[in-house]
Amino acid sequence: AQSVSQHNHHVILSEAASLELGCNYSYGGTVNLFWYVQYPGQHLQLLLKYFSGDPLVKGIKGFEAEFIKSKFSFNLRKPSVQWSDTAEYFCAVNGGSSNTGKLIFGQGTTLQVKP
Amino acid sequence: DVKVTQSSRYLVKRTGEKVFLECVQDMDHENMFWYRQDPGLGLRLIYFSYDVKMKEKGDIPEGYSVSREKKERFSLILESASTNQTSMYLCASSPLTSGANVLTFGAGSRLTVL
C-alpha cells in the first residue's frame, strides 16, 4: 500500500530563514506528487505538483520541490520564508498510471514563521 | 470563481444522532471525495465517487456512508454518530481527465460529537 511520511511535524522559523520540509513516499512505480497548503482559516489549496519531466518543480509564492526518485522523496523548499507562509503543509501522492484523483496524504507539517 | 461549498462549517451533535454533511461543487467535476482531517494524521480518504450513483470506499469507510444523486452534490452520512468521529471533514472534487489528481477542496465542516 502507498504511504507518505512527513518528517517534521512542527517547524518554527524566523523571517528570511530558508525552509526545507521533508516528504518520503512508498511506491515503486510511476507517481504523481503534490504539496498542498492550508493557511489559517482558509481552504486547502495546491502549492505545486509533479507529474513528469523536470524533477525540480516550481509552485506559487516562491516555493519549489525536487523529486528524487532514488530516494523516494519530494522535499519542499523556499529560500526565504515570510510571516505569511505560516500554514500547514501536506505532501500527497497518487501512485500508478491511474488518473483517479485518489490521493494519499502525509501527516502534515505546521510551519510557524516569526516576524 | 469556482468552488466547492460545504453547507455546514460547524456542527455539534450528540452520540447516536444521524448526521448529514453536504457538499456541492459548481465545476462540473466527475470526481468527488470526502476526507477527514485529524491532527498528526493528515487527511484520510473516507469515500469517493466517479459518477452519479457511484461510490467507492476509501481507507476509513467504517461508520460512514455517502450519497451522490446528482453530479454536483456529494453527501456524507454518519448513521449513528460517535465521539471518535469528532473531526474536520473536507470535501473535494476533480475532473475525470488529465487534471484528475488536482483536487479542489471545500472549507471544511468541523463536527463535534458529544
PDB file of C-alpha atoms in Angstrom:
ATOM      1  CA  ALA A   1       0.000   0.000   0.000  1.00  0.00           C
ATOM      2  CA  GLN A   2       1.111   3.521  -0.703  1.00  0.00           C
ATOM      3  CA  SER A   3       2.094   5.750   2.187  1.00  0.00           C
ATOM      4  CA  VAL A   4       3.532   9.210   2.677  1.00  0.00           C
ATOM      5  CA  SER A   5       5.720  10.328   5.551  1.00  0.00           C
ATOM      6  CA  GLN A   6       6.483  13.900   6.508  1.00  0.00           C
ATOM      7  CA  HIS A   7       9.423  14.075   8.888  1.00  0.00           C
ATOM      8  CA  ASN A   8       8.785  17.415  10.518  1.00  0.00           C
ATOM      9  CA  HIS A   9       5.553  17.860  12.410  1.00  0.00           C
ATOM     10  CA  HIS A  10       6.125  21.379  13.664  1.00  0.00           C
ATOM     11  CA  VAL A  11       8.695  23.819  12.335  1.00  0.00           C
ATOM     12  CA  ILE A  12       9.393  27.273  13.721  1.00  0.00           C
ATOM     13  CA  LEU A  13      11.483  29.711  11.689  1.00  0.00           C
ATOM     14  CA  SER A  14      12.295  33.378  11.702  1.00  0.00           C
ATOM     15  CA  GLU A  15      11.509  35.505   8.672  1.00  0.00           C
ATOM     16  CA  ALA A  16      14.128  35.265   5.901  1.00  0.00           C
ATOM     17  CA  ALA A  17      15.262  31.825   7.058  1.00  0.00           C
ATOM     18  CA  SER A  18      15.418  29.036   4.500  1.00  0.00           C
ATOM     19  CA  LEU A  19      12.856  26.245   4.591  1.00  0.00           C
ATOM     20  CA  GLU A  20      13.030  22.603   3.706  1.00  0.00           C
ATOM     21  CA  LEU A  21      10.189  20.227   4.577  1.00  0.00           C
ATOM     22  CA  GLY A  22      10.815  16.548   4.079  1.00  0.00           C
ATOM     23  CA  CYS A  23       8.455  14.140   2.327  1.00  0.00           C
ATOM     24  CA  ASN A  24       9.053  10.492   1.539  1.00  0.00           C
ATOM     25  CA  TYR A  25       6.635   8.102  -0.099  1.00  0.00           C
ATOM     26  CA  SER A  26       6.468   4.365  -0.541  1.00  0.00           C
ATOM     27  CA  TYR A  27       5.525   3.257  -4.031  1.00  0.00           C
ATOM     28  CA  GLY A  28       7.770   1.630  -6.578  1.00  0.00           C
ATOM     29  CA  GLY A  29       6.131   2.741  -9.792  1.00  0.00           C
ATOM     30  CA  THR A  30       5.140   5.940 -11.527  1.00  0.00           C
ATOM     31  CA  VAL A  31       3.915   8.597  -9.141  1.00  0.00           C
ATOM     32  CA  ASN A  32       2.245  11.970  -9.195  1.00  0.00           C
ATOM     33  CA  LEU A  33       3.389  14.117  -6.270  1.00  0.00           C
ATOM     34  CA  PHE A  34       1.836  17.163  -4.671  1.00  0.00           C
ATOM     35  CA  TRP A  35       2.250  19.721  -1.960  1.00  0.00           C
ATOM     36  CA  TYR A  36      -0.918  21.312  -0.606  1.00  0.00           C
ATOM     37  CA  VAL A  37      -1.045  24.211   1.836  1.00  0.00           C
ATOM     38  CA  GLN A  38      -3.696  25.300   4.320  1.00  0.00           C
ATOM     39  CA  TYR A  39      -3.354  28.877   5.537  1.00  0.00           C
ATOM     40  CA  PRO A  40      -5.130  29.716   8.790  1.00  0.00           C
ATOM     41  CA  GLY A  41      -8.866  29.867   8.199  1.00  0.00           C
ATOM     42  CA  GLN A  42      -8.575  29.053   4.511  1.00  0.00           C
ATOM     43  CA  HIS A  43      -9.227  26.139   2.176  1.00  0.00           C
ATOM     44  CA  LEU A  44      -6.592  23.555   1.455  1.00  0.00           C
ATOM     45  CA  GLN A  45      -5.031  24.594  -1.850  1.00  0.00           C
ATOM     46  CA  LEU A  46      -2.472  23.266  -4.290  1.00  0.00           C
ATOM     47  CA  LEU A  47       1.045  24.633  -3.852  1.00  0.00           C
ATOM     48  CA  LEU A  48       2.786  22.647  -6.580  1.00  0.00           C
ATOM     49  CA  LYS A  49       2.703  19.318  -8.383  1.00  0.00           C
ATOM     50  CA  TYR A  50       4.970  16.892 -10.186  1.00  0.00           C
ATOM     51  CA  PHE A  51       3.633  14.627 -12.927  1.00  0.00           C
ATOM     52  CA  SER A  52       6.680  14.043 -15.152  1.00  0.00           C
ATOM     53  CA  GLY A  53       9.666  15.796 -16.743  1.00  0.00           C
ATOM     54  CA  ASP A  54      11.930  18.204 -14.879  1.00  0.00           C
ATOM     55  CA  PRO A  55      12.220  16.882 -11.321  1.00  0.00           C
ATOM     56  CA  LEU A  56      12.558  20.414  -9.959  1.00  0.00           C
ATOM     57  CA  VAL A  57       9.123  21.968  -9.922  1.00  0.00           C
ATOM     58  CA  LYS A  58       8.170  25.482  -9.023  1.00  0.00           C
ATOM     59  CA  GLY A  59       4.945  26.478  -7.391  1.00  0.00           C
ATOM     60  CA  ILE A  60       3.216  29.551  -6.127  1.00  0.00           C
ATOM     61  CA  LYS A  61       4.712  32.084  -3.726  1.00  0.00           C
ATOM     62  CA  GLY A  62       8.324  31.136  -4.413  1.00  0.00           C
ATOM     63  CA  PHE A  63       8.068  27.516  -3.316  1.00  0.00           C
ATOM     64  CA  GLU A  64       9.795  24.693  -5.150  1.00  0.00           C
ATOM     65  CA  ALA A  65      10.146  20.959  -4.694  1.00  0.00           C
ATOM     66  CA  GLU A  66      12.588  18.386  -6.017  1.00  0.00           C
ATOM     67  CA  PHE A  67      11.582  14.856  -6.949  1.00  0.00           C
ATOM     68  CA  ILE A  68      14.439  12.428  -6.236  1.00  0.00           C
ATOM     69  CA  LYS A  69      13.289   9.055  -7.485  1.00  0.00           C
ATOM     70  CA  SER A  70      16.170   7.102  -5.963  1.00  0.00           C
ATOM     71  CA  LYS A  71      15.316   8.454  -2.527  1.00  0.00           C
ATOM     72  CA  PHE A  72      11.530   8.294  -2.917  1.00  0.00           C
ATOM     73  CA  SER A  73      11.495  11.919  -1.813  1.00  0.00           C
ATOM     74  CA  PHE A  74       9.724  15.126  -2.754  1.00  0.00           C
ATOM     75  CA  ASN A  75      11.026  17.797  -0.389  1.00  0.00           C
ATOM     76  CA  LEU A  76       9.577  21.278  -0.340  1.00  0.00           C
ATOM     77  CA  ARG A  77      11.906  24.297  -0.250  1.00  0.00           C
ATOM     78  CA  LYS A  78      11.803  28.046  -0.064  1.00  0.00           C
ATOM     79  CA  PRO A  79      14.961  30.178   0.144  1.00  0.00           C
ATOM     80  CA  SER A  80      13.495  32.886   2.368  1.00  0.00           C
ATOM     81  CA  VAL A  81      10.232  32.476   4.278  1.00  0.00           C
ATOM     82  CA  GLN A  82       7.818  35.239   5.165  1.00  0.00           C
ATOM     83  CA  TRP A  83       5.410  35.584   8.062  1.00  0.00           C
ATOM     84  CA  SER A  84       2.581  34.957   5.584  1.00  0.00           C
ATOM     85  CA  ASP A  85       3.944  31.448   4.935  1.00  0.00           C
ATOM     86  CA  THR A  86       2.661  30.381   8.345  1.00  0.00           C
ATOM     87  CA  ALA A  87       0.407  27.455   7.470  1.00  0.00           C
ATOM     88  CA  GLU A  88       0.043  23.703   7.490  1.00  0.00           C
ATOM     89  CA  TYR A  89       1.707  21.867   4.607  1.00  0.00           C
ATOM     90  CA  PHE A  90       0.706  18.469   3.284  1.00  0.00           C
ATOM     91  CA  CYS A  91       2.583  16.217   0.922  1.00  0.00           C
ATOM     92  CA  ALA A  92       0.466  13.831  -1.173  1.00  0.00           C
ATOM     93  CA  VAL A  93       0.997  11.071  -3.704  1.00  0.00           C
ATOM     94  CA  ASN A  94      -1.045   9.288  -6.329  1.00  0.00           C
ATOM     95  CA  GLY A  95       0.760   6.168  -7.421  1.00  0.00           C
ATOM     96  CA  GLY A  96       0.424   4.296 -10.665  1.00  0.00           C
ATOM     97  CA  SER A  97      -0.915   5.350 -14.009  1.00  0.00           C
ATOM     98  CA  SER A  98      -4.424   5.845 -12.727  1.00  0.00           C
ATOM     99  CA  ASN A  99      -5.900   9.255 -13.096  1.00  0.00           C
ATOM    100  CA  THR A 100      -8.313   8.805 -10.275  1.00  0.00           C
ATOM    101  CA  GLY A 101      -7.712  11.799  -8.078  1.00  0.00           C
ATOM    102  CA  LYS A 102      -7.348   9.427  -5.158  1.00  0.00           C
ATOM    103  CA  LEU A 103      -4.503  10.924  -3.156  1.00  0.00           C
ATOM    104  CA  ILE A 104      -2.661   9.616  -0.115  1.00  0.00           C
ATOM    105  CA  PHE A 105      -1.653  12.441   2.213  1.00  0.00           C
ATOM    106  CA  GLY A 106       1.130  12.738   4.744  1.00  0.00           C
ATOM    107  CA  GLN A 107       0.590  13.719   8.347  1.00  0.00           C
ATOM    108  CA  GLY A 108       1.154  17.395   7.693  1.00  0.00           C
ATOM    109  CA  THR A 109       3.765  19.891   8.885  1.00  0.00           C
ATOM    110  CA  THR A 110       2.801  23.023  10.745  1.00  0.00           C
ATOM    111  CA  LEU A 111       5.087  25.911   9.857  1.00  0.00           C
ATOM    112  CA  GLN A 112       5.215  28.909  12.144  1.00  0.00           C
ATOM    113  CA  VAL A 113       7.188  31.918  10.896  1.00  0.00           C
ATOM    114  CA  LYS A 114       8.098  34.507  13.493  1.00  0.00           C
ATOM    115  CA  PRO A 115       8.241  38.118  12.310  1.00  0.00           C
TER     116      PRO A 115
ATOM    117  CA  ASP B   1     -14.657  31.813  -9.027  1.00  0.00           C
ATOM    118  CA  VAL B   2     -15.116  28.069  -8.990  1.00  0.00           C
ATOM    119  CA  LYS B   3     -15.706  26.473  -5.687  1.00  0.00           C
ATOM    120  CA  VAL B   4     -16.615  23.539  -3.524  1.00  0.00           C
ATOM    121  CA  THR B   5     -19.186  24.518  -0.927  1.00  0.00           C
ATOM    122  CA  GLN B   6     -19.762  22.665   2.299  1.00  0.00           C
ATOM    123  CA  SER B   7     -23.038  23.765   3.791  1.00  0.00           C
ATOM    124  CA  SER B   8     -22.147  23.462   7.457  1.00  0.00           C
ATOM    125  CA  ARG B   9     -18.916  24.911   8.843  1.00  0.00           C
ATOM    126  CA  TYR B  10     -19.522  23.863  12.445  1.00  0.00           C
ATOM    127  CA  LEU B  11     -21.820  21.200  13.841  1.00  0.00           C
ATOM    128  CA  VAL B  12     -22.344  19.849  17.335  1.00  0.00           C
ATOM    129  CA  LYS B  13     -24.209  16.562  17.592  1.00  0.00           C
ATOM    130  CA  ARG B  14     -24.926  14.005  20.269  1.00  0.00           C
ATOM    131  CA  THR B  15     -23.822  10.387  20.260  1.00  0.00           C
ATOM    132  CA  GLY B  16     -26.227   8.250  18.262  1.00  0.00           C
ATOM    133  CA  GLU B  17     -27.596  11.078  16.127  1.00  0.00           C
ATOM    134  CA  LYS B  18     -27.710  10.801  12.355  1.00  0.00           C
ATOM    135  CA  VAL B  19     -25.546  13.437  10.706  1.00  0.00           C
ATOM    136  CA  PHE B  20     -25.600  14.705   7.129  1.00  0.00           C
ATOM    137  CA  LEU B  21     -22.706  16.667   5.672  1.00  0.00           C
ATOM    138  CA  GLU B  22     -23.467  18.249   2.334  1.00  0.00           C
ATOM    139  CA  CYS B  23     -21.054  19.230  -0.393  1.00  0.00           C
ATOM    140  CA  VAL B  24     -21.789  20.976  -3.695  1.00  0.00           C
ATOM    141  CA  GLN B  25     -19.364  21.831  -6.500  1.00  0.00           C
ATOM    142  CA  ASP B  26     -20.000  24.117  -9.444  1.00  0.00           C
ATOM    143  CA  MET B  27     -17.161  22.975 -11.704  1.00  0.00           C
ATOM    144  CA  ASP B  28     -18.965  20.075 -13.404  1.00  0.00           C
ATOM    145  CA  HIS B  29     -16.344  17.715 -11.955  1.00  0.00           C
ATOM    146  CA  GLU B  30     -16.947  13.992 -12.192  1.00  0.00           C
ATOM    147  CA  ASN B  31     -14.854  13.026  -9.156  1.00  0.00           C
ATOM    148  CA  MET B  32     -15.836  13.908  -5.617  1.00  0.00           C
ATOM    149  CA  PHE B  33     -14.193  12.926  -2.341  1.00  0.00           C
ATOM    150  CA  TRP B  34     -14.704  13.004   1.395  1.00  0.00           C
ATOM    151  CA  TYR B  35     -11.636  13.175   3.629  1.00  0.00           C
ATOM    152  CA  ARG B  36     -11.322  13.602   7.361  1.00  0.00           C
ATOM    153  CA  GLN B  37      -8.501  15.679   8.787  1.00  0.00           C
ATOM    154  CA  ASP B  38      -7.095  14.973  12.241  1.00  0.00           C
ATOM    155  CA  PRO B  39      -4.004  16.479  13.907  1.00  0.00           C
ATOM    156  CA  GLY B  40      -0.966  14.287  13.401  1.00  0.00           C
ATOM    157  CA  LEU B  41      -2.805  12.002  10.984  1.00  0.00           C
ATOM    158  CA  GLY B  42      -3.189  14.288   7.990  1.00  0.00           C
ATOM    159  CA  LEU B  43      -6.057  13.647   5.589  1.00  0.00           C
ATOM    160  CA  ARG B  44      -7.581  10.206   5.277  1.00  0.00           C
ATOM    161  CA  LEU B  45      -9.964   9.237   2.495  1.00  0.00           C
ATOM    162  CA  ILE B  46     -13.404   8.091   3.615  1.00  0.00           C
ATOM    163  CA  TYR B  47     -15.293   7.647   0.337  1.00  0.00           C
ATOM    164  CA  PHE B  48     -15.090   8.830  -3.229  1.00  0.00           C
ATOM    165  CA  SER B  49     -17.308   8.866  -6.287  1.00  0.00           C
ATOM    166  CA  TYR B  50     -16.568   8.953 -10.005  1.00  0.00           C
ATOM    167  CA  ASP B  51     -20.087   9.424 -11.189  1.00  0.00           C
ATOM    168  CA  VAL B  52     -23.674   9.844 -10.143  1.00  0.00           C
ATOM    169  CA  LYS B  53     -24.932   6.965  -8.006  1.00  0.00           C
ATOM    170  CA  MET B  54     -21.445   5.520  -7.940  1.00  0.00           C
ATOM    171  CA  LYS B  55     -19.309   5.247  -4.780  1.00  0.00           C
ATOM    172  CA  GLU B  56     -16.172   3.518  -3.641  1.00  0.00           C
ATOM    173  CA  LYS B  57     -14.738   3.020  -0.178  1.00  0.00           C
ATOM    174  CA  GLY B  58     -11.608   4.846   0.772  1.00  0.00           C
ATOM    175  CA  ASP B  59      -9.244   3.958   3.577  1.00  0.00           C
ATOM    176  CA  ILE B  60     -11.559   4.550   6.553  1.00  0.00           C
ATOM    177  CA  PRO B  61     -15.191   3.981   5.478  1.00  0.00           C
ATOM    178  CA  GLU B  62     -16.396   2.313   8.683  1.00  0.00           C
ATOM    179  CA  GLY B  63     -19.229   4.242  10.308  1.00  0.00           C
ATOM    180  CA  TYR B  64     -19.889   6.346   7.208  1.00  0.00           C
ATOM    181  CA  SER B  65     -21.977   6.167   4.068  1.00  0.00           C
ATOM    182  CA  VAL B  66     -22.357   8.506   1.105  1.00  0.00           C
ATOM    183  CA  SER B  67     -24.912   9.549  -1.455  1.00  0.00           C
ATOM    184  CA  ARG B  68     -24.470  11.017  -4.901  1.00  0.00           C
ATOM    185  CA  GLU B  69     -27.828  11.539  -6.566  1.00  0.00           C
ATOM    186  CA  LYS B  70     -26.702  14.493  -8.666  1.00  0.00           C
ATOM    187  CA  LYS B  71     -23.345  15.200 -10.277  1.00  0.00           C
ATOM    188  CA  GLU B  72     -22.743  18.371  -8.311  1.00  0.00           C
ATOM    189  CA  ARG B  73     -23.680  17.049  -4.871  1.00  0.00           C
ATOM    190  CA  PHE B  74     -21.934  14.508  -2.650  1.00  0.00           C
ATOM    191  CA  SER B  75     -23.252  13.858   0.843  1.00  0.00           C
ATOM    192  CA  LEU B  76     -21.517  12.172   3.747  1.00  0.00           C
ATOM    193  CA  ILE B  77     -23.764  10.402   6.253  1.00  0.00           C
ATOM    194  CA  LEU B  78     -22.957   9.298   9.768  1.00  0.00           C
ATOM    195  CA  GLU B  79     -25.750   6.859  10.581  1.00  0.00           C
ATOM    196  CA  SER B  80     -25.089   6.926  14.317  1.00  0.00           C
ATOM    197  CA  ALA B  81     -22.509   9.471  15.342  1.00  0.00           C
ATOM    198  CA  SER B  82     -19.858   8.501  17.866  1.00  0.00           C
ATOM    199  CA  THR B  83     -17.322  10.593  19.761  1.00  0.00           C
ATOM    200  CA  ASN B  84     -14.443   9.197  17.721  1.00  0.00           C
ATOM    201  CA  GLN B  85     -15.987  10.803  14.653  1.00  0.00           C
ATOM    202  CA  THR B  86     -15.296  14.255  16.062  1.00  0.00           C
ATOM    203  CA  SER B  87     -13.123  15.714  13.322  1.00  0.00           C
ATOM    204  CA  MET B  88     -12.754  18.143  10.437  1.00  0.00           C
ATOM    205  CA  TYR B  89     -14.390  16.801   7.278  1.00  0.00           C
ATOM    206  CA  LEU B  90     -13.153  18.010   3.902  1.00  0.00           C
ATOM    207  CA  CYS B  91     -14.954  17.599   0.614  1.00  0.00           C
ATOM    208  CA  ALA B  92     -13.027  17.823  -2.650  1.00  0.00           C
ATOM    209  CA  SER B  93     -13.637  17.443  -6.360  1.00  0.00           C
ATOM    210  CA  SER B  94     -11.594  16.957  -9.509  1.00  0.00           C
ATOM    211  CA  PRO B  95     -12.230  16.439 -13.221  1.00  0.00           C
ATOM    212  CA  LEU B  96     -12.140  12.985 -14.767  1.00  0.00           C
ATOM    213  CA  THR B  97      -9.490  13.895 -17.316  1.00  0.00           C
ATOM    214  CA  SER B  98      -5.803  14.770 -17.046  1.00  0.00           C
ATOM    215  CA  GLY B  99      -6.376  17.103 -14.154  1.00  0.00           C
ATOM    216  CA  ALA B 100      -7.975  14.367 -12.092  1.00  0.00           C
ATOM    217  CA  ASN B 101      -5.264  14.394  -9.498  1.00  0.00           C
ATOM    218  CA  VAL B 102      -5.553  18.095  -8.772  1.00  0.00           C
ATOM    219  CA  LEU B 103      -8.216  18.402  -6.102  1.00  0.00           C
ATOM    220  CA  THR B 104     -10.242  21.488  -5.243  1.00  0.00           C
ATOM    221  CA  PHE B 105     -11.230  21.491  -1.593  1.00  0.00           C
ATOM    222  CA  GLY B 106     -14.096  22.985   0.336  1.00  0.00           C
ATOM    223  CA  ALA B 107     -13.652  25.000   3.521  1.00  0.00           C
ATOM    224  CA  GLY B 108     -14.363  22.024   5.737  1.00  0.00           C
ATOM    225  CA  SER B 109     -17.034  21.026   8.240  1.00  0.00           C
ATOM    226  CA  ARG B 110     -15.904  20.759  11.835  1.00  0.00           C
ATOM    227  CA  LEU B 111     -18.027  18.161  13.608  1.00  0.00           C
ATOM    228  CA  THR B 112     -18.087  17.714  17.361  1.00  0.00           C
ATOM    229  CA  VAL B 113     -19.884  14.681  18.744  1.00  0.00           C
ATOM    230  CA  LEU B 114     -20.718  14.884  22.450  1.00  0.00           C
TER     231      LEU B 114
END
